Amino acid sequence: MHQLKFDQKVCASCRSADCLLKCQYMKFSGHKEAHGEMMKIMKGKDSRVLTECMTCYACEEYCTRGNHPFYLISERREEKGMFTAPRPITNQWINMTKMQGKYLVGDVKDKALSCCYIPDLGALGTGEIFKDVASAGVFGAEFMCPAVHTHFARMSVIKERLPVVIENYRKLGVKEVICLHDECYGTLTSIASAYGMEVPFKPVYYLDYVLQRMKELKDKIKPLNITIAYQRSCSNRLIPDKLPVVKKIFQLIGVKAPKRTYQDKNALCCAEILRSISGYKLADDVVKRNIDDMVKVGAEYCVFNCPACQISLSEKVAKRGLKPVHIIDLCKMAIGEKERGTI
Amino acid sequence: MSDIRKSLVDIVGERGVSDAPEELWFYSRDPGVLAPHRPDYVVAPQTTEEVQKIVRLANRQKIPVIPMGNGMSLAGLVIPLKGGIVMDMKRMNKILQVNPMARYVVVEGGTSQGALKAYLQKNHPTLRHSIPDAPPATTIAANVSLHGQGRLTNQYGFNSDMVTGLEVVLPTGEICLIGSPSIGPYWISKGPTLPDLSGLFLGWLGCTGIITKVGLKLYPNKKIRDAELFVTDRVDLIPHILYKLTHLEMLEDINVWFQPKPLMFLGNFHITIFFTGDTAEEIEFKRKMIWDTLQEYMDSKDGGFMAIQYMKSVLLEMPGRNIADFADVPKGGGFEYSGPIAPIEHFPQYAAKLVELAAKYNVLYASAARLISGGHAMMFSISFAFNRNDPAMMERVENALDEAMAFALDMGGIPWKPNFKEQKMTLERMEPNARNLLLMIKNNLDPQGIMNPGNWEVNA
Ligand SMILES: Cc1cc2nc3c(=O)[nH]c(=O)nc-3n(C[C@H](O)[C@H](O)[C@H](O)COP(=O)(O)OP(=O)(O)OC[C@H]3O[C@@H](n4cnc5c(N)ncnc54)[C@H](O)[C@@H]3O)c2cc1C
Ligand code: SF4
Ligand code: SF4
């Protein structure tokens, strides 16, 4: 079984302890306390972090020293038999995402377009932007990144399933897998490397692919001239180096994303997992602060990068007068493939 | 042409009668597992007077009459166990009056649930009735004849409790008004403050007369309906969770369901909580009340709410479609359920029994319990799916259902829409004086024993 690579020495000598100090859901008096808690976790001792962490993934980004604090927290929780979300919800996710031989594989050659296990992604990965790869779609639990189980502190499920997923892609003989979901790309890069799993093909981040295509389609782009607020997803925290890609796409299609309080490192998640773990109070508060912030900067659209965030927040942003739209659909709007009104 | 056929044609016209084998084939069976039995005639009256004439004819000739709505009880209640005339009520489908201020409707004895729903939506959008999850073509009179339950049963009781008056053709042919319409023009009470005669017909499965008109209570149709879905893997907690939810006294409907397929449902018990409001604030207030009352189970990690945005539209459908979907899991589209009425504290025992029976008889199970009257009782559905083209599987389902009913009776439950075998089991256990009272009523109302014979057949 693959083990998490966690360099204890790096942590022991860490002068920032940013992983916990920057956490949006726990308060620490200062470096000493935060670092102390991390040390406890490392040594397998009890820590309040193990009960209070909301699984927002952000400390994976806050630690800039190459360690994986969130994966470690999840490992320790599981070792101690702890549950983040209620047990029946945790098990439901495990059951729901089990491989049952019901998958779809398109006309895959060198490249596969991964739709994970999210039906909405199939419709997104179409049109002029994806014309070369749309027919190479793959979908199903057999090709799903199991990263969601980190929310439920069930790293054993990831360790068991991810090698099978990687092997399933390998068997397709692909050289590249274009991941339509941050979570897939994050899994095949961040998680796979943290657990020393070899990935025998090149994972491609879909927004890199989209950016490249939009450059090629430059002539077709009519600047949208709209103001938006971008909803960063939790799994984007696993691949923070990809954050600038979003901004480049916005520039290319004439979209203004005014600076707001909850963006980039300080972004707030869609809060669905918070609702599941702790109830509506914290979740409603986070959603309210987040949408207030979007409204304050005059955003007309709320732009999503993750279908799960979109499902959870669409109605809520719409009630506040913002139009919910996936970033791919925004690009399709810019090249005239989608009407603004149909969003 | 036989004399009887000719007499029937004289009453309802050529188009209203059939003894064509291909039509009798359909009227011989229902979608459940019970064996078919052929009727001699099918007749479809259009007026109360026609019903009266048919019943008088049947009385003279001592021929069974089986009133039929849409034949979807699944318990073989319209299979003509002793042949005779199946009286298909569907042509008596008028909505006769709505009193919006007194919130009731009067419909004919073959009016369907779907027709009333559509009519209210169009003409009285602030009113609704308690829609069961049965297919929309099922009828209102049949539903109260078997004490059905619907969307408003948790708040207001069995659908038959919502009756506000009846017009009935007695087995001897008299047309009789029951409740307030027997005194004056208003259909506001099926019984109280008079001696409640509606009990002579409600729940009798068509054995004591034919309902030709039903008055039914209507209720406020709030602008917004919403749902939450709570899951737990601890069956022992279900009664407590239901107790807490019903204490809120503001929920439209509460259903508890569990099934092994698809895999995401395995191992968990799901509580669908429906609630309504006229404003977003009202909905949010109620949602918070629901979450607050179950917070302790989230804290102990024993239960939690599912994110249901993607399935909400399906959950909110009325009638719900997913019960019928279950029928096709083993392919071949059959399912039957028995639904004993039981105290909610027995949920764990019933759940265990269902799983045990499914394993013993090698059949696929599902269950969807519905709360009745704020938790005084529940209808616990013991459902099995089967392939209609597999007689051996159907027999196993039949045996499993028999055993389920014996268990329910042992547990002190009472049967809902019992088939003739379950009625027999029930009568055998009934206190003798109560059984004799039933016999007395049945014999007096139906001296020739022509009404849906084979059902509620009491032997002295
Ligand atoms: C998928 C599915 C879901 C269901 N869900 C529900 C539910 O949520 N709640 C519920 O209550 N039921 C439910 N049922 C059971 C059943 O379909 C309903 O109870 C329905 O109301 C039966 O109506 P029907 O017209 O098909 O009755 P029928 O089967 O035609 O008749 C039922 C009984 O009523 C008698 N009867 C019919 N018309 C008259 C009359 N005019 N006068 C006197 N007696 C009459 C019949 O003789 C028979 O005994 C469900 C069934 C299915 C298939
Ligand atoms: S996880 Fe990273 S930020 Fe946190 S203490 Fe260790 S090295 Fe420092
Ligand atoms: S995952 Fe989020 S909530 Fe948990 S410790 Fe890291 S930053 Fe805090």
PDB file of C-alpha atoms in Angstrom, chain B residues 240-351:
ATOM      1  CA  HIS B 240     -36.508   8.928  17.757  1.00  0.00           C
ATOM      2  CA  ILE B 241     -35.709  10.967  14.664  1.00  0.00           C
ATOM      3  CA  LEU B 242     -39.327  10.685  13.529  1.00  0.00           C
ATOM      4  CA  TYR B 243     -40.549  11.655  16.956  1.00  0.00           C
ATOM      5  CA  LYS B 244     -38.431  14.778  16.896  1.00  0.00           C
ATOM      6  CA  LEU B 245     -39.478  15.699  13.378  1.00  0.00           C
ATOM      7  CA  THR B 246     -43.165  15.274  14.086  1.00  0.00           C
ATOM      8  CA  HIS B 247     -42.790  17.382  17.208  1.00  0.00           C
ATOM      9  CA  LEU B 248     -42.049  20.304  14.886  1.00  0.00           C
ATOM     10  CA  GLU B 249     -45.675  20.102  13.765  1.00  0.00           C
ATOM     11  CA  MET B 250     -45.070  21.824  10.468  1.00  0.00           C
ATOM     12  CA  LEU B 251     -44.018  19.200   7.960  1.00  0.00           C
ATOM     13  CA  GLU B 252     -46.034  18.285   4.925  1.00  0.00           C
ATOM     14  CA  ASP B 253     -44.958  14.676   4.659  1.00  0.00           C
ATOM     15  CA  ILE B 254     -42.277  12.375   6.028  1.00  0.00           C
ATOM     16  CA  ASN B 255     -41.163   9.206   4.227  1.00  0.00           C
ATOM     17  CA  VAL B 256     -38.531   6.762   5.409  1.00  0.00           C
ATOM     18  CA  TRP B 257     -37.031   4.531   2.772  1.00  0.00           C
ATOM     19  CA  PHE B 258     -34.252   2.045   2.320  1.00  0.00           C
ATOM     20  CA  GLN B 259     -33.210  -0.253  -0.465  1.00  0.00           C
ATOM     21  CA  PRO B 260     -30.054  -2.089  -1.446  1.00  0.00           C
ATOM     22  CA  LYS B 261     -29.934  -0.761  -4.999  1.00  0.00           C
ATOM     23  CA  PRO B 262     -28.476   1.381  -6.472  1.00  0.00           C
ATOM     24  CA  LEU B 263     -25.380   0.933  -4.374  1.00  0.00           C
ATOM     25  CA  MET B 264     -25.360   4.497  -3.036  1.00  0.00           C
ATOM     26  CA  PHE B 265     -28.427   3.665  -0.957  1.00  0.00           C
ATOM     27  CA  LEU B 266     -27.049   0.475   0.558  1.00  0.00           C
ATOM     28  CA  GLY B 267     -26.777   0.391   4.328  1.00  0.00           C
ATOM     29  CA  ASN B 268     -28.571   3.670   5.007  1.00  0.00           C
ATOM     30  CA  PHE B 269     -32.070   4.685   5.996  1.00  0.00           C
ATOM     31  CA  HIS B 270     -33.307   7.795   4.222  1.00  0.00           C
ATOM     32  CA  ILE B 271     -35.834  10.187   5.651  1.00  0.00           C
ATOM     33  CA  THR B 272     -37.352  12.520   3.096  1.00  0.00           C
ATOM     34  CA  ILE B 273     -38.822  15.532   4.821  1.00  0.00           C
ATOM     35  CA  PHE B 274     -41.221  17.658   2.802  1.00  0.00           C
ATOM     36  CA  PHE B 275     -42.205  21.155   3.855  1.00  0.00           C
ATOM     37  CA  THR B 276     -43.931  24.133   2.343  1.00  0.00           C
ATOM     38  CA  GLY B 277     -44.052  27.899   2.612  1.00  0.00           C
ATOM     39  CA  ASP B 278     -45.357  30.986   0.928  1.00  0.00           C
ATOM     40  CA  THR B 279     -42.107  32.911   1.100  1.00  0.00           C
ATOM     41  CA  ALA B 280     -38.400  32.145   0.978  1.00  0.00           C
ATOM     42  CA  GLU B 281     -38.219  33.296   4.610  1.00  0.00           C
ATOM     43  CA  GLU B 282     -40.835  30.778   5.690  1.00  0.00           C
ATOM     44  CA  ILE B 283     -38.982  27.999   3.880  1.00  0.00           C
ATOM     45  CA  GLU B 284     -35.641  28.971   5.390  1.00  0.00           C
ATOM     46  CA  PHE B 285     -37.172  29.200   8.840  1.00  0.00           C
ATOM     47  CA  LYS B 286     -38.600  25.707   8.520  1.00  0.00           C
ATOM     48  CA  ARG B 287     -35.399  24.339   7.071  1.00  0.00           C
ATOM     49  CA  LYS B 288     -33.475  25.648  10.045  1.00  0.00           C
ATOM     50  CA  MET B 289     -35.968  24.124  12.449  1.00  0.00           C
ATOM     51  CA  ILE B 290     -35.497  20.758  10.738  1.00  0.00           C
ATOM     52  CA  TRP B 291     -31.707  20.969  10.836  1.00  0.00           C
ATOM     53  CA  ASP B 292     -31.684  22.196  14.420  1.00  0.00           C
ATOM     54  CA  THR B 293     -33.860  19.401  15.638  1.00  0.00           C
ATOM     55  CA  LEU B 294     -31.548  16.788  14.112  1.00  0.00           C
ATOM     56  CA  GLN B 295     -28.258  18.526  14.913  1.00  0.00           C
ATOM     57  CA  GLU B 296     -27.499  16.090  17.748  1.00  0.00           C
ATOM     58  CA  TYR B 297     -27.290  13.218  15.261  1.00  0.00           C
ATOM     59  CA  MET B 298     -24.896  15.185  13.099  1.00  0.00           C
ATOM     60  CA  ASP B 299     -22.738  15.920  16.114  1.00  0.00           C
ATOM     61  CA  SER B 300     -22.605  12.241  17.020  1.00  0.00           C
ATOM     62  CA  LYS B 301     -21.894  11.474  13.322  1.00  0.00           C
ATOM     63  CA  ASP B 302     -24.818   9.039  13.291  1.00  0.00           C
ATOM     64  CA  GLY B 303     -26.832  10.956  10.739  1.00  0.00           C
ATOM     65  CA  GLY B 304     -26.574  13.756   8.267  1.00  0.00           C
ATOM     66  CA  PHE B 305     -28.290  15.627   5.503  1.00  0.00           C
ATOM     67  CA  MET B 306     -27.585  14.741   1.905  1.00  0.00           C
ATOM     68  CA  ALA B 307     -26.880  17.457  -0.629  1.00  0.00           C
ATOM     69  CA  ILE B 308     -29.899  16.975  -2.857  1.00  0.00           C
ATOM     70  CA  GLN B 309     -29.844  19.856  -5.318  1.00  0.00           C
ATOM     71  CA  TYR B 310     -29.366  17.464  -8.229  1.00  0.00           C
ATOM     72  CA  MET B 311     -32.260  15.185  -7.257  1.00  0.00           C
ATOM     73  CA  LYS B 312     -34.659  17.713  -5.794  1.00  0.00           C
ATOM     74  CA  SER B 313     -36.936  17.986  -8.799  1.00  0.00           C
ATOM     75  CA  VAL B 314     -37.464  14.217  -8.741  1.00  0.00           C
ATOM     76  CA  LEU B 315     -38.066  14.212  -5.003  1.00  0.00           C
ATOM     77  CA  LEU B 316     -40.651  16.942  -5.312  1.00  0.00           C
ATOM     78  CA  GLU B 317     -42.675  15.277  -8.027  1.00  0.00           C
ATOM     79  CA  MET B 318     -46.284  14.521  -7.101  1.00  0.00           C
ATOM     80  CA  PRO B 319     -46.929  11.650  -7.462  1.00  0.00           C
ATOM     81  CA  GLY B 320     -43.377  10.455  -6.932  1.00  0.00           C
ATOM     82  CA  ARG B 321     -42.050   8.302  -9.725  1.00  0.00           C
ATOM     83  CA  ASN B 322     -39.223   6.438  -8.051  1.00  0.00           C
ATOM     84  CA  ILE B 323     -41.440   3.785  -6.448  1.00  0.00           C
ATOM     85  CA  ALA B 324     -42.513   2.628  -9.882  1.00  0.00           C
ATOM     86  CA  ASP B 325     -38.910   2.746 -11.154  1.00  0.00           C
ATOM     87  CA  PHE B 326     -38.056   0.149  -8.524  1.00  0.00           C
ATOM     88  CA  ALA B 327     -40.364  -2.313 -10.266  1.00  0.00           C
ATOM     89  CA  ASP B 328     -37.996  -2.610 -13.169  1.00  0.00           C
ATOM     90  CA  VAL B 329     -34.779  -3.293 -11.311  1.00  0.00           C
ATOM     91  CA  PRO B 330     -35.029  -7.087 -11.789  1.00  0.00           C
ATOM     92  CA  LYS B 331     -36.494  -6.350 -15.254  1.00  0.00           C
ATOM     93  CA  GLY B 332     -39.976  -7.446 -16.112  1.00  0.00           C
ATOM     94  CA  GLY B 333     -41.670  -4.523 -14.389  1.00  0.00           C
ATOM     95  CA  GLY B 334     -43.527  -6.102 -11.475  1.00  0.00           C
ATOM     96  CA  PHE B 335     -43.767  -5.050  -7.874  1.00  0.00           C
ATOM     97  CA  GLU B 336     -46.158  -5.524  -5.031  1.00  0.00           C
ATOM     98  CA  TYR B 337     -46.173  -4.226  -1.544  1.00  0.00           C
ATOM     99  CA  SER B 338     -47.955  -4.902   1.589  1.00  0.00           C
ATOM    100  CA  GLY B 339     -48.217  -1.898   3.877  1.00  0.00           C
ATOM    101  CA  PRO B 340     -49.118  -2.665   7.429  1.00  0.00           C
ATOM    102  CA  ILE B 341     -50.047   0.242   9.661  1.00  0.00           C
ATOM    103  CA  ALA B 342     -47.855   0.080  12.725  1.00  0.00           C
ATOM    104  CA  PRO B 343     -46.478   2.202  15.542  1.00  0.00           C
ATOM    105  CA  ILE B 344     -43.280   4.015  14.540  1.00  0.00           C
ATOM    106  CA  GLU B 345     -41.391   2.435  17.427  1.00  0.00           C
ATOM    107  CA  HIS B 346     -41.527  -0.861  15.517  1.00  0.00           C
ATOM    108  CA  PHE B 347     -39.621   0.479  12.527  1.00  0.00           C
ATOM    109  CA  PRO B 348     -36.410  -1.421  13.387  1.00  0.00           C
ATOM    110  CA  GLN B 349     -38.196  -4.765  13.684  1.00  0.00           C
ATOM    111  CA  TYR B 350     -40.066  -4.322  10.415  1.00  0.00           C
ATOM    112  CA  ALA B 351     -36.884  -3.276   8.652  1.00  0.00           C
TER     113      ALA B 351
END
